[in-house]
């Protein structure tokens, strides 16, 4: 059977238009389809907050099965299914994104977290126009492996010119735990580290806001330049649907589940009330969006579209 050529042409044009932006924006994801832990092609997303140049860096992706076992531990399969269906996402697999952020303040080049390994973060930085020795400050939001993995490869620090900043509470917890990741990636850099508390500023214009629970000393970072603001929420919420719609749903990675839920409500409530953009380390790439309130005590993620292109 032969289709009339006009509709075939129209259909091809529509398919082409639909397929092209996704492939152009996310080559890493397209290439990674069907593989777990595939190394993505370098991808970054650049924007400005006042005088700060910000780039989110896709340093890795991973497809993980049984998402309810990770993101909805304390709810029924029916409820998990309903919320997933309402948001057009499957219940048998989830896509993980690992997205460090680099901020050039004019005075400092600050990298927030380092991904799973040195190769992933250096490739993404390179795509964004940075060499490892451009980084002057590395801020570690918390010490899970997907955030500290790129600090060191073998015995070689990845960022030779950097000083390091992390939360005192976080450092104290892991230094007292018998943890191989900490020993390999963090301990060798301890003499170059500054330890901070809630409200401290690692760099002018960047302030730490405690969001304990995911780990004992997990911190978010508030950026302010000119009239503009941005919150780097790190792992306060780890899934854009399940953890925002239902902050009380228990997440396997949250070490103190009740404290993590309280931190989600506090941080997401603040971002929603003040209508500031946020970056989430595990939000779908580019990891930038807004948060609105939704339902009773819940939130909705509003992924970035063109808002930042039109800001005055
Ligand atoms: Zn994480």
PDB file of C-alpha atoms and ligand atoms in Angstrom:
ATOM      1  CA  UNK A   1       0.000   0.000   0.000  1.00  0.00           C
ATOM      2  CA  UNK A   2       1.198   3.398  -0.953  1.00  0.00           C
ATOM      3  CA  UNK A   3       0.538   6.464   1.186  1.00  0.00           C
ATOM      4  CA  UNK A   4      -0.352   9.649  -0.642  1.00  0.00           C
ATOM      5  CA  UNK A   5       2.891  11.582  -0.734  1.00  0.00           C
ATOM      6  CA  UNK A   6       1.626  14.855   0.843  1.00  0.00           C
ATOM      7  CA  UNK A   7       0.709  13.176   4.146  1.00  0.00           C
ATOM      8  CA  UNK A   8       3.885  11.115   4.084  1.00  0.00           C
ATOM      9  CA  UNK A   9       5.888  14.298   3.741  1.00  0.00           C
ATOM     10  CA  UNK A  10       3.948  15.962   6.525  1.00  0.00           C
ATOM     11  CA  UNK A  11       4.366  12.960   8.758  1.00  0.00           C
ATOM     12  CA  UNK A  12       8.104  12.795   8.105  1.00  0.00           C
ATOM     13  CA  UNK A  13       8.419  16.484   8.827  1.00  0.00           C
ATOM     14  CA  UNK A  14       6.541  16.102  12.099  1.00  0.00           C
ATOM     15  CA  UNK A  15       8.628  13.128  13.158  1.00  0.00           C
ATOM     16  CA  UNK A  16      11.790  14.929  12.205  1.00  0.00           C
ATOM     17  CA  UNK A  17      10.809  18.004  14.165  1.00  0.00           C
ATOM     18  CA  UNK A  18       9.934  15.936  17.199  1.00  0.00           C
ATOM     19  CA  UNK A  19      13.037  13.793  17.127  1.00  0.00           C
ATOM     20  CA  UNK A  20      15.675  16.402  16.390  1.00  0.00           C
ATOM     21  CA  UNK A  21      15.584  18.595  19.504  1.00  0.00           C
ATOM     22  CA  UNK A  22      15.726  15.596  21.839  1.00  0.00           C
ATOM     23  CA  UNK A  23      18.676  14.111  20.013  1.00  0.00           C
ATOM     24  CA  UNK A  24      20.461  17.440  19.804  1.00  0.00           C
ATOM     25  CA  UNK A  25      19.894  18.310  23.434  1.00  0.00           C
ATOM     26  CA  UNK A  26      20.616  14.940  24.964  1.00  0.00           C
ATOM     27  CA  UNK A  27      23.023  12.933  22.856  1.00  0.00           C
ATOM     28  CA  UNK A  28      24.257  11.177  25.965  1.00  0.00           C
ATOM     29  CA  UNK A  29      20.831   9.881  26.843  1.00  0.00           C
ATOM     30  CA  UNK A  30      20.076   8.765  23.323  1.00  0.00           C
ATOM     31  CA  UNK A  31      23.351   6.908  23.169  1.00  0.00           C
ATOM     32  CA  UNK A  32      22.893   5.481  26.646  1.00  0.00           C
ATOM     33  CA  UNK A  33      19.493   3.942  25.895  1.00  0.00           C
ATOM     34  CA  UNK A  34      19.421   0.288  26.808  1.00  0.00           C
ATOM     35  CA  UNK A  35      22.620   0.390  28.859  1.00  0.00           C
ATOM     36  CA  UNK A  36      22.946   0.851  32.566  1.00  0.00           C
ATOM     37  CA  UNK A  37      25.722   3.121  33.806  1.00  0.00           C
ATOM     38  CA  UNK A  38      26.642   4.122  30.252  1.00  0.00           C
ATOM     39  CA  UNK A  39      29.036   7.047  30.082  1.00  0.00           C
ATOM     40  CA  UNK A  40      27.090   9.882  28.489  1.00  0.00           C
ATOM     41  CA  UNK A  41      28.433  12.135  25.801  1.00  0.00           C
ATOM     42  CA  UNK A  42      29.428  15.439  27.419  1.00  0.00           C
ATOM     43  CA  UNK A  43      26.419  17.660  27.907  1.00  0.00           C
ATOM     44  CA  UNK A  44      25.984  20.958  29.688  1.00  0.00           C
ATOM     45  CA  UNK A  45      23.392  23.691  30.044  1.00  0.00           C
ATOM     46  CA  UNK A  46      24.550  27.287  30.564  1.00  0.00           C
ATOM     47  CA  UNK A  47      22.607  30.246  31.961  1.00  0.00           C
ATOM     48  CA  UNK A  48      23.247  33.322  34.079  1.00  0.00           C
ATOM     49  CA  UNK A  49      22.163  34.418  37.540  1.00  0.00           C
ATOM     50  CA  UNK A  50      23.044  38.118  37.736  1.00  0.00           C
ATOM     51  CA  UNK A  51      26.785  38.272  37.070  1.00  0.00           C
ATOM     52  CA  UNK A  52      27.300  34.574  37.776  1.00  0.00           C
ATOM     53  CA  UNK A  53      27.691  32.188  34.842  1.00  0.00           C
ATOM     54  CA  UNK A  54      26.140  28.858  35.753  1.00  0.00           C
ATOM     55  CA  UNK A  55      26.415  25.540  33.891  1.00  0.00           C
ATOM     56  CA  UNK A  56      24.739  22.306  34.874  1.00  0.00           C
ATOM     57  CA  UNK A  57      26.886  19.357  33.809  1.00  0.00           C
ATOM     58  CA  UNK A  58      25.490  15.945  32.936  1.00  0.00           C
ATOM     59  CA  UNK A  59      28.275  13.758  34.320  1.00  0.00           C
ATOM     60  CA  UNK A  60      26.398  10.454  34.078  1.00  0.00           C
ATOM     61  CA  UNK A  61      23.044   8.706  33.724  1.00  0.00           C
ATOM     62  CA  UNK A  62      21.741   5.328  34.757  1.00  0.00           C
ATOM     63  CA  UNK A  63      18.523   3.364  34.302  1.00  0.00           C
ATOM     64  CA  UNK A  64      17.360   1.697  37.521  1.00  0.00           C
ATOM     65  CA  UNK A  65      14.605  -0.908  37.937  1.00  0.00           C
ATOM     66  CA  UNK A  66      11.987  -1.131  40.695  1.00  0.00           C
ATOM     67  CA  UNK A  67      11.706   2.603  41.408  1.00  0.00           C
ATOM     68  CA  UNK A  68       9.132   2.049  44.140  1.00  0.00           C
ATOM     69  CA  UNK A  69      11.799   0.222  46.153  1.00  0.00           C
ATOM     70  CA  UNK A  70      13.833   3.430  46.028  1.00  0.00           C
ATOM     71  CA  UNK A  71      11.305   6.286  46.014  1.00  0.00           C
ATOM     72  CA  UNK A  72       8.057   4.978  47.535  1.00  0.00           C
ATOM     73  CA  UNK A  73       9.077   2.567  50.268  1.00  0.00           C
ATOM     74  CA  UNK A  74       6.178   3.339  52.593  1.00  0.00           C
ATOM     75  CA  UNK A  75       3.231   3.488  50.138  1.00  0.00           C
ATOM     76  CA  UNK A  76       1.102   0.875  48.391  1.00  0.00           C
ATOM     77  CA  UNK A  77       1.824  -0.266  44.856  1.00  0.00           C
ATOM     78  CA  UNK A  78      -1.608   1.126  43.903  1.00  0.00           C
ATOM     79  CA  UNK A  79      -0.785   4.624  45.157  1.00  0.00           C
ATOM     80  CA  UNK A  80       2.672   4.540  43.585  1.00  0.00           C
ATOM     81  CA  UNK A  81       1.075   3.429  40.315  1.00  0.00           C
ATOM     82  CA  UNK A  82      -1.591   6.145  40.380  1.00  0.00           C
ATOM     83  CA  UNK A  83       0.885   8.975  40.920  1.00  0.00           C
ATOM     84  CA  UNK A  84       3.204   7.591  38.245  1.00  0.00           C
ATOM     85  CA  UNK A  85       0.393   7.194  35.738  1.00  0.00           C
ATOM     86  CA  UNK A  86      -0.881  10.719  36.416  1.00  0.00           C
ATOM     87  CA  UNK A  87       2.603  11.978  35.489  1.00  0.00           C
ATOM     88  CA  UNK A  88       3.095   9.721  32.455  1.00  0.00           C
ATOM     89  CA  UNK A  89       6.079   7.823  33.867  1.00  0.00           C
ATOM     90  CA  UNK A  90       6.524   4.045  34.164  1.00  0.00           C
ATOM     91  CA  UNK A  91       6.682   2.106  37.432  1.00  0.00           C
ATOM     92  CA  UNK A  92       9.132  -0.588  36.293  1.00  0.00           C
ATOM     93  CA  UNK A  93      12.175   1.628  35.653  1.00  0.00           C
ATOM     94  CA  UNK A  94      13.481   5.099  36.432  1.00  0.00           C
ATOM     95  CA  UNK A  95      16.150   7.265  34.877  1.00  0.00           C
ATOM     96  CA  UNK A  96      18.850   8.623  37.169  1.00  0.00           C
ATOM     97  CA  UNK A  97      20.762  11.779  36.257  1.00  0.00           C
ATOM     98  CA  UNK A  98      23.992  12.919  37.920  1.00  0.00           C
ATOM     99  CA  UNK A  99      24.365  16.654  37.476  1.00  0.00           C
ATOM    100  CA  UNK A 100      27.119  18.689  39.127  1.00  0.00           C
ATOM    101  CA  UNK A 101      26.986  22.467  38.651  1.00  0.00           C
ATOM    102  CA  UNK A 102      29.842  24.889  37.952  1.00  0.00           C
ATOM    103  CA  UNK A 103      29.476  28.581  38.808  1.00  0.00           C
ATOM    104  CA  UNK A 104      31.854  31.263  37.572  1.00  0.00           C
ATOM    105  CA  UNK A 105      31.357  34.232  39.898  1.00  0.00           C
ATOM    106  CA  UNK A 106      33.937  36.376  38.121  1.00  0.00           C
ATOM    107  CA  UNK A 107      36.336  35.888  41.029  1.00  0.00           C
ATOM    108  CA  UNK A 108      36.081  32.146  41.554  1.00  0.00           C
ATOM    109  CA  UNK A 109      35.121  29.089  39.546  1.00  0.00           C
ATOM    110  CA  UNK A 110      33.124  26.939  41.939  1.00  0.00           C
ATOM    111  CA  UNK A 111      32.224  23.320  41.203  1.00  0.00           C
ATOM    112  CA  UNK A 112      29.377  21.824  43.227  1.00  0.00           C
ATOM    113  CA  UNK A 113      29.896  18.038  43.491  1.00  0.00           C
ATOM    114  CA  UNK A 114      31.906  15.850  41.158  1.00  0.00           C
ATOM    115  CA  UNK A 115      29.773  13.006  39.773  1.00  0.00           C
ATOM    116  CA  UNK A 116      30.604   9.315  39.766  1.00  0.00           C
ATOM    117  CA  UNK A 117      34.181   9.504  38.489  1.00  0.00           C
ATOM    118  CA  UNK A 118      36.839  11.870  37.169  1.00  0.00           C
ATOM    119  CA  UNK A 119      36.238  10.980  33.508  1.00  0.00           C
ATOM    120  CA  UNK A 120      32.545  11.953  33.661  1.00  0.00           C
ATOM    121  CA  UNK A 121      33.039  15.299  35.373  1.00  0.00           C
ATOM    122  CA  UNK A 122      36.068  16.372  33.327  1.00  0.00           C
ATOM    123  CA  UNK A 123      34.288  15.529  30.057  1.00  0.00           C
ATOM    124  CA  UNK A 124      31.211  17.532  31.064  1.00  0.00           C
ATOM    125  CA  UNK A 125      33.357  20.446  32.263  1.00  0.00           C
ATOM    126  CA  UNK A 126      35.242  20.417  28.988  1.00  0.00           C
ATOM    127  CA  UNK A 127      31.961  20.619  27.062  1.00  0.00           C
ATOM    128  CA  UNK A 128      31.104  23.688  29.158  1.00  0.00           C
ATOM    129  CA  UNK A 129      34.479  25.291  28.384  1.00  0.00           C
ATOM    130  CA  UNK A 130      36.354  24.529  31.617  1.00  0.00           C
ATOM    131  CA  UNK A 131      39.583  22.620  32.199  1.00  0.00           C
ATOM    132  CA  UNK A 132      40.098  20.850  35.553  1.00  0.00           C
ATOM    133  CA  UNK A 133      42.739  23.405  36.566  1.00  0.00           C
ATOM    134  CA  UNK A 134      40.242  26.262  36.080  1.00  0.00           C
ATOM    135  CA  UNK A 135      38.324  25.111  39.160  1.00  0.00           C
ATOM    136  CA  UNK A 136      39.304  27.183  42.218  1.00  0.00           C
ATOM    137  CA  UNK A 137      36.744  25.851  44.724  1.00  0.00           C
ATOM    138  CA  UNK A 138      35.038  22.453  44.948  1.00  0.00           C
ATOM    139  CA  UNK A 139      31.992  22.384  47.204  1.00  0.00           C
ATOM    140  CA  UNK A 140      30.788  18.951  48.315  1.00  0.00           C
ATOM    141  CA  UNK A 141      27.090  19.005  49.294  1.00  0.00           C
ATOM    142  CA  UNK A 142      27.330  15.564  50.924  1.00  0.00           C
ATOM    143  CA  UNK A 143      29.562  12.516  50.740  1.00  0.00           C
ATOM    144  CA  UNK A 144      27.618   9.872  48.834  1.00  0.00           C
ATOM    145  CA  UNK A 145      29.674   8.183  46.118  1.00  0.00           C
ATOM    146  CA  UNK A 146      27.875   9.886  43.223  1.00  0.00           C
ATOM    147  CA  UNK A 147      28.966  13.293  44.569  1.00  0.00           C
ATOM    148  CA  UNK A 148      32.561  12.608  45.671  1.00  0.00           C
ATOM    149  CA  UNK A 149      33.519  10.067  42.974  1.00  0.00           C
ATOM    150  CA  UNK A 150      35.220  12.609  40.703  1.00  0.00           C
ATOM    151  CA  UNK A 151      37.438  14.207  43.371  1.00  0.00           C
ATOM    152  CA  UNK A 152      40.377  11.836  42.899  1.00  0.00           C
ATOM    153  CA  UNK A 153      41.352   9.155  40.392  1.00  0.00           C
ATOM    154  CA  UNK A 154      43.886   6.744  41.879  1.00  0.00           C
ATOM    155  CA  UNK A 155      46.173   9.042  43.869  1.00  0.00           C
ATOM    156  CA  UNK A 156      45.685  12.063  41.631  1.00  0.00           C
ATOM    157  CA  UNK A 157      43.348  14.889  42.621  1.00  0.00           C
ATOM    158  CA  UNK A 158      41.224  15.845  39.598  1.00  0.00           C
ATOM    159  CA  UNK A 159      41.269  19.599  40.314  1.00  0.00           C
ATOM    160  CA  UNK A 160      44.892  20.583  41.030  1.00  0.00           C
ATOM    161  CA  UNK A 161      44.231  24.246  41.835  1.00  0.00           C
ATOM    162  CA  UNK A 162      41.144  23.833  43.985  1.00  0.00           C
ATOM    163  CA  UNK A 163      40.450  24.335  47.629  1.00  0.00           C
ATOM    164  CA  UNK A 164      37.536  22.382  49.056  1.00  0.00           C
ATOM    165  CA  UNK A 165      34.498  23.320  51.114  1.00  0.00           C
ATOM    166  CA  UNK A 166      32.057  21.004  52.834  1.00  0.00           C
ATOM    167  CA  UNK A 167      29.786  20.886  55.865  1.00  0.00           C
ATOM    168  CA  UNK A 168      31.392  20.246  59.239  1.00  0.00           C
ATOM    169  CA  UNK A 169      28.565  17.931  60.303  1.00  0.00           C
ATOM    170  CA  UNK A 170      28.876  15.915  57.098  1.00  0.00           C
ATOM    171  CA  UNK A 171      32.639  15.600  57.341  1.00  0.00           C
ATOM    172  CA  UNK A 172      32.499  14.587  60.994  1.00  0.00           C
ATOM    173  CA  UNK A 173      29.930  11.873  60.277  1.00  0.00           C
ATOM    174  CA  UNK A 174      31.871  10.192  57.481  1.00  0.00           C
ATOM    175  CA  UNK A 175      35.262  10.575  59.126  1.00  0.00           C
ATOM    176  CA  UNK A 176      33.881   8.594  62.081  1.00  0.00           C
ATOM    177  CA  UNK A 177      32.296   5.947  59.850  1.00  0.00           C
ATOM    178  CA  UNK A 178      34.312   3.105  58.363  1.00  0.00           C
ATOM    179  CA  UNK A 179      33.640   4.177  54.781  1.00  0.00           C
ATOM    180  CA  UNK A 180      35.828   3.252  51.803  1.00  0.00           C
ATOM    181  CA  UNK A 181      34.524   6.064  49.585  1.00  0.00           C
ATOM    182  CA  UNK A 182      35.399   8.667  52.183  1.00  0.00           C
ATOM    183  CA  UNK A 183      38.850   7.151  52.735  1.00  0.00           C
ATOM    184  CA  UNK A 184      39.651   7.053  49.024  1.00  0.00           C
ATOM    185  CA  UNK A 185      38.109  10.309  47.813  1.00  0.00           C
ATOM    186  CA  UNK A 186      37.797  12.765  50.715  1.00  0.00           C
ATOM    187  CA  UNK A 187      40.351  11.994  53.425  1.00  0.00           C
ATOM    188  CA  UNK A 188      43.408  12.636  51.174  1.00  0.00           C
ATOM    189  CA  UNK A 189      42.139  16.204  50.542  1.00  0.00           C
ATOM    190  CA  UNK A 190      41.272  17.035  54.152  1.00  0.00           C
ATOM    191  CA  UNK A 191      44.174  19.450  54.648  1.00  0.00           C
ATOM    192  CA  UNK A 192      42.823  21.626  51.817  1.00  0.00           C
ATOM    193  CA  UNK A 193      39.259  21.635  53.178  1.00  0.00           C
ATOM    194  CA  UNK A 194      37.258  24.320  54.920  1.00  0.00           C
ATOM    195  CA  UNK A 195      34.382  23.107  57.070  1.00  0.00           C
ATOM    196  CA  UNK A 196      31.256  25.237  57.222  1.00  0.00           C
ATOM    197  CA  UNK A 197      27.880  25.411  58.966  1.00  0.00           C
ATOM    198  CA  UNK A 198      24.344  26.513  58.066  1.00  0.00           C
ATOM    199  CA  UNK A 199      24.410  30.155  56.916  1.00  0.00           C
ATOM    200  CA  UNK A 200      28.131  30.260  56.096  1.00  0.00           C
ATOM    201  CA  UNK A 201      29.311  31.599  52.713  1.00  0.00           C
ATOM    202  CA  UNK A 202      32.034  29.566  50.981  1.00  0.00           C
ATOM    203  CA  UNK A 203      32.279  32.312  48.340  1.00  0.00           C
ATOM    204  CA  UNK A 204      30.763  35.811  48.316  1.00  0.00           C
ATOM    205  CA  UNK A 205      27.149  35.536  47.077  1.00  0.00           C
ATOM    206  CA  UNK A 206      26.855  31.824  47.837  1.00  0.00           C
ATOM    207  CA  UNK A 207      25.370  30.730  51.176  1.00  0.00           C
ATOM    208  CA  UNK A 208      24.947  27.263  52.683  1.00  0.00           C
ATOM    209  CA  UNK A 209      21.468  26.222  53.839  1.00  0.00           C
ATOM    210  CA  UNK A 210      21.306  23.050  55.919  1.00  0.00           C
ATOM    211  CA  UNK A 211      18.984  20.320  54.656  1.00  0.00           C
ATOM    212  CA  UNK A 212      19.941  17.421  56.884  1.00  0.00           C
ATOM    213  CA  UNK A 213      18.408  13.950  56.567  1.00  0.00           C
ATOM    214  CA  UNK A 214      19.468  12.604  53.178  1.00  0.00           C
ATOM    215  CA  UNK A 215      22.835  12.390  54.936  1.00  0.00           C
ATOM    216  CA  UNK A 216      23.598  13.713  58.432  1.00  0.00           C
ATOM    217  CA  UNK A 217      25.110  16.978  57.171  1.00  0.00           C
ATOM    218  CA  UNK A 218      23.633  17.404  53.657  1.00  0.00           C
ATOM    219  CA  UNK A 219      23.692  21.076  52.553  1.00  0.00           C
ATOM    220  CA  UNK A 220      22.026  23.108  49.813  1.00  0.00           C
ATOM    221  CA  UNK A 221      23.453  26.365  48.411  1.00  0.00           C
ATOM    222  CA  UNK A 222      21.727  29.663  47.731  1.00  0.00           C
ATOM    223  CA  UNK A 223      23.225  31.871  45.014  1.00  0.00           C
ATOM    224  CA  UNK A 224      22.510  35.567  44.756  1.00  0.00           C
ATOM    225  CA  UNK A 225      23.903  38.044  42.228  1.00  0.00           C
ATOM    226  CA  UNK A 226      22.317  41.345  41.310  1.00  0.00           C
ATOM    227  CA  UNK A 227      18.584  40.862  41.669  1.00  0.00           C
ATOM    228  CA  UNK A 228      18.690  37.161  40.826  1.00  0.00           C
ATOM    229  CA  UNK A 229      18.735  34.031  42.915  1.00  0.00           C
ATOM    230  CA  UNK A 230      19.107  30.293  42.458  1.00  0.00           C
ATOM    231  CA  UNK A 231      18.974  27.368  44.852  1.00  0.00           C
ATOM    232  CA  UNK A 232      21.178  24.337  44.333  1.00  0.00           C
ATOM    233  CA  UNK A 233      19.113  21.794  46.245  1.00  0.00           C
ATOM    234  CA  UNK A 234      21.528  18.865  45.742  1.00  0.00           C
ATOM    235  CA  UNK A 235      19.736  15.687  46.956  1.00  0.00           C
ATOM    236  CA  UNK A 236      17.007  17.329  49.016  1.00  0.00           C
ATOM    237  CA  UNK A 237      14.570  15.650  46.577  1.00  0.00           C
ATOM    238  CA  UNK A 238      15.832  12.834  44.373  1.00  0.00           C
ATOM    239  CA  UNK A 239      12.930  12.362  41.969  1.00  0.00           C
ATOM    240  CA  UNK A 240      11.042  15.129  40.184  1.00  0.00           C
ATOM    241  CA  UNK A 241       7.642  13.443  40.540  1.00  0.00           C
ATOM    242  CA  UNK A 242       7.609  11.032  43.469  1.00  0.00           C
ATOM    243  CA  UNK A 243       9.700  13.085  45.915  1.00  0.00           C
ATOM    244  CA  UNK A 244       8.053  16.420  45.063  1.00  0.00           C
ATOM    245  CA  UNK A 245       4.403  15.325  44.858  1.00  0.00           C
ATOM    246  CA  UNK A 246       4.821  13.379  48.102  1.00  0.00           C
ATOM    247  CA  UNK A 247       7.707  14.676  50.222  1.00  0.00           C
ATOM    248  CA  UNK A 248       6.830  12.107  52.906  1.00  0.00           C
ATOM    249  CA  UNK A 249       7.325   9.112  50.654  1.00  0.00           C
ATOM    250  CA  UNK A 250      10.357   7.352  52.032  1.00  0.00           C
ATOM    251  CA  UNK A 251      13.476   7.231  49.872  1.00  0.00           C
ATOM    252  CA  UNK A 252      15.955   4.392  50.263  1.00  0.00           C
ATOM    253  CA  UNK A 253      18.953   6.735  50.033  1.00  0.00           C
ATOM    254  CA  UNK A 254      17.754   9.034  52.846  1.00  0.00           C
ATOM    255  CA  UNK A 255      19.712   8.049  55.931  1.00  0.00           C
ATOM    256  CA  UNK A 256      17.230   9.733  58.314  1.00  0.00           C
ATOM    257  CA  UNK A 257      13.906   9.428  56.488  1.00  0.00           C
ATOM    258  CA  UNK A 258      11.898  11.651  58.767  1.00  0.00           C
ATOM    259  CA  UNK A 259      14.513  14.440  58.825  1.00  0.00           C
ATOM    260  CA  UNK A 260      14.851  14.200  55.028  1.00  0.00           C
ATOM    261  CA  UNK A 261      11.080  14.644  54.617  1.00  0.00           C
ATOM    262  CA  UNK A 262      11.187  17.690  56.898  1.00  0.00           C
ATOM    263  CA  UNK A 263      14.054  19.146  54.857  1.00  0.00           C
ATOM    264  CA  UNK A 264      12.139  18.556  51.607  1.00  0.00           C
ATOM    265  CA  UNK A 265       9.156  20.447  52.956  1.00  0.00           C
ATOM    266  CA  UNK A 266      11.329  23.299  54.236  1.00  0.00           C
ATOM    267  CA  UNK A 267      13.466  23.759  51.126  1.00  0.00           C
ATOM    268  CA  UNK A 268      10.757  23.115  48.513  1.00  0.00           C
ATOM    269  CA  UNK A 269       8.346  25.317  50.467  1.00  0.00           C
ATOM    270  CA  UNK A 270      10.869  28.155  50.463  1.00  0.00           C
ATOM    271  CA  UNK A 271      11.627  27.838  46.741  1.00  0.00           C
ATOM    272  CA  UNK A 272       7.910  27.701  45.885  1.00  0.00           C
ATOM    273  CA  UNK A 273       6.999  30.673  48.117  1.00  0.00           C
ATOM    274  CA  UNK A 274       9.857  32.814  46.794  1.00  0.00           C
ATOM    275  CA  UNK A 275       9.457  31.631  43.201  1.00  0.00           C
ATOM    276  CA  UNK A 276      13.177  31.189  42.635  1.00  0.00           C
ATOM    277  CA  UNK A 277      14.652  28.704  40.173  1.00  0.00           C
ATOM    278  CA  UNK A 278      16.417  25.641  41.475  1.00  0.00           C
ATOM    279  CA  UNK A 279      18.918  23.086  40.297  1.00  0.00           C
ATOM    280  CA  UNK A 280      18.463  19.509  41.475  1.00  0.00           C
ATOM    281  CA  UNK A 281      21.374  17.101  41.187  1.00  0.00           C
ATOM    282  CA  UNK A 282      19.037  14.251  40.237  1.00  0.00           C
ATOM    283  CA  UNK A 283      16.312  16.129  38.339  1.00  0.00           C
ATOM    284  CA  UNK A 284      15.934  15.276  34.630  1.00  0.00           C
ATOM    285  CA  UNK A 285      18.657  17.068  32.678  1.00  0.00           C
ATOM    286  CA  UNK A 286      19.225  20.049  32.441  1.00  0.00           C
ATOM    287  CA  UNK A 287      18.274  19.783  36.111  1.00  0.00           C
ATOM    288  CA  UNK A 288      16.887  23.337  36.227  1.00  0.00           C
ATOM    289  CA  UNK A 289      13.307  24.200  37.099  1.00  0.00           C
ATOM    290  CA  UNK A 290      10.816  25.853  39.401  1.00  0.00           C
ATOM    291  CA  UNK A 291       8.663  24.425  42.162  1.00  0.00           C
ATOM    292  CA  UNK A 292       4.972  25.063  42.750  1.00  0.00           C
ATOM    293  CA  UNK A 293       2.718  23.860  45.543  1.00  0.00           C
ATOM    294  CA  UNK A 294       0.308  21.087  44.583  1.00  0.00           C
ATOM    295  CA  UNK A 295      -2.329  19.326  46.674  1.00  0.00           C
ATOM    296  CA  UNK A 296      -2.040  18.917  50.419  1.00  0.00           C
ATOM    297  CA  UNK A 297       1.590  19.448  51.373  1.00  0.00           C
ATOM    298  CA  UNK A 298       2.855  18.411  47.967  1.00  0.00           C
ATOM    299  CA  UNK A 299       4.817  20.130  45.215  1.00  0.00           C
ATOM    300  CA  UNK A 300       5.082  20.056  41.443  1.00  0.00           C
ATOM    301  CA  UNK A 301       8.272  20.417  39.444  1.00  0.00           C
ATOM    302  CA  UNK A 302       8.067  22.938  36.604  1.00  0.00           C
ATOM    303  CA  UNK A 303      11.002  22.125  34.321  1.00  0.00           C
ATOM    304  CA  UNK A 304      12.811  25.016  32.663  1.00  0.00           C
ATOM    305  CA  UNK A 305      11.491  25.951  29.262  1.00  0.00           C
ATOM    306  CA  UNK A 306      12.174  29.479  28.010  1.00  0.00           C
ATOM    307  CA  UNK A 307      11.815  31.522  31.238  1.00  0.00           C
ATOM    308  CA  UNK A 308      15.496  32.395  31.471  1.00  0.00           C
ATOM    309  CA  UNK A 309      15.751  33.499  27.853  1.00  0.00           C
ATOM    310  CA  UNK A 310      13.353  36.356  28.518  1.00  0.00           C
ATOM    311  CA  UNK A 311      14.470  37.613  31.888  1.00  0.00           C
ATOM    312  CA  UNK A 312      15.407  41.258  31.964  1.00  0.00           C
TER     313      UNK A 312
HETATM  314 ZN1  LIG B   1      23.062  11.849  44.885  1.00  0.00          ZN
END
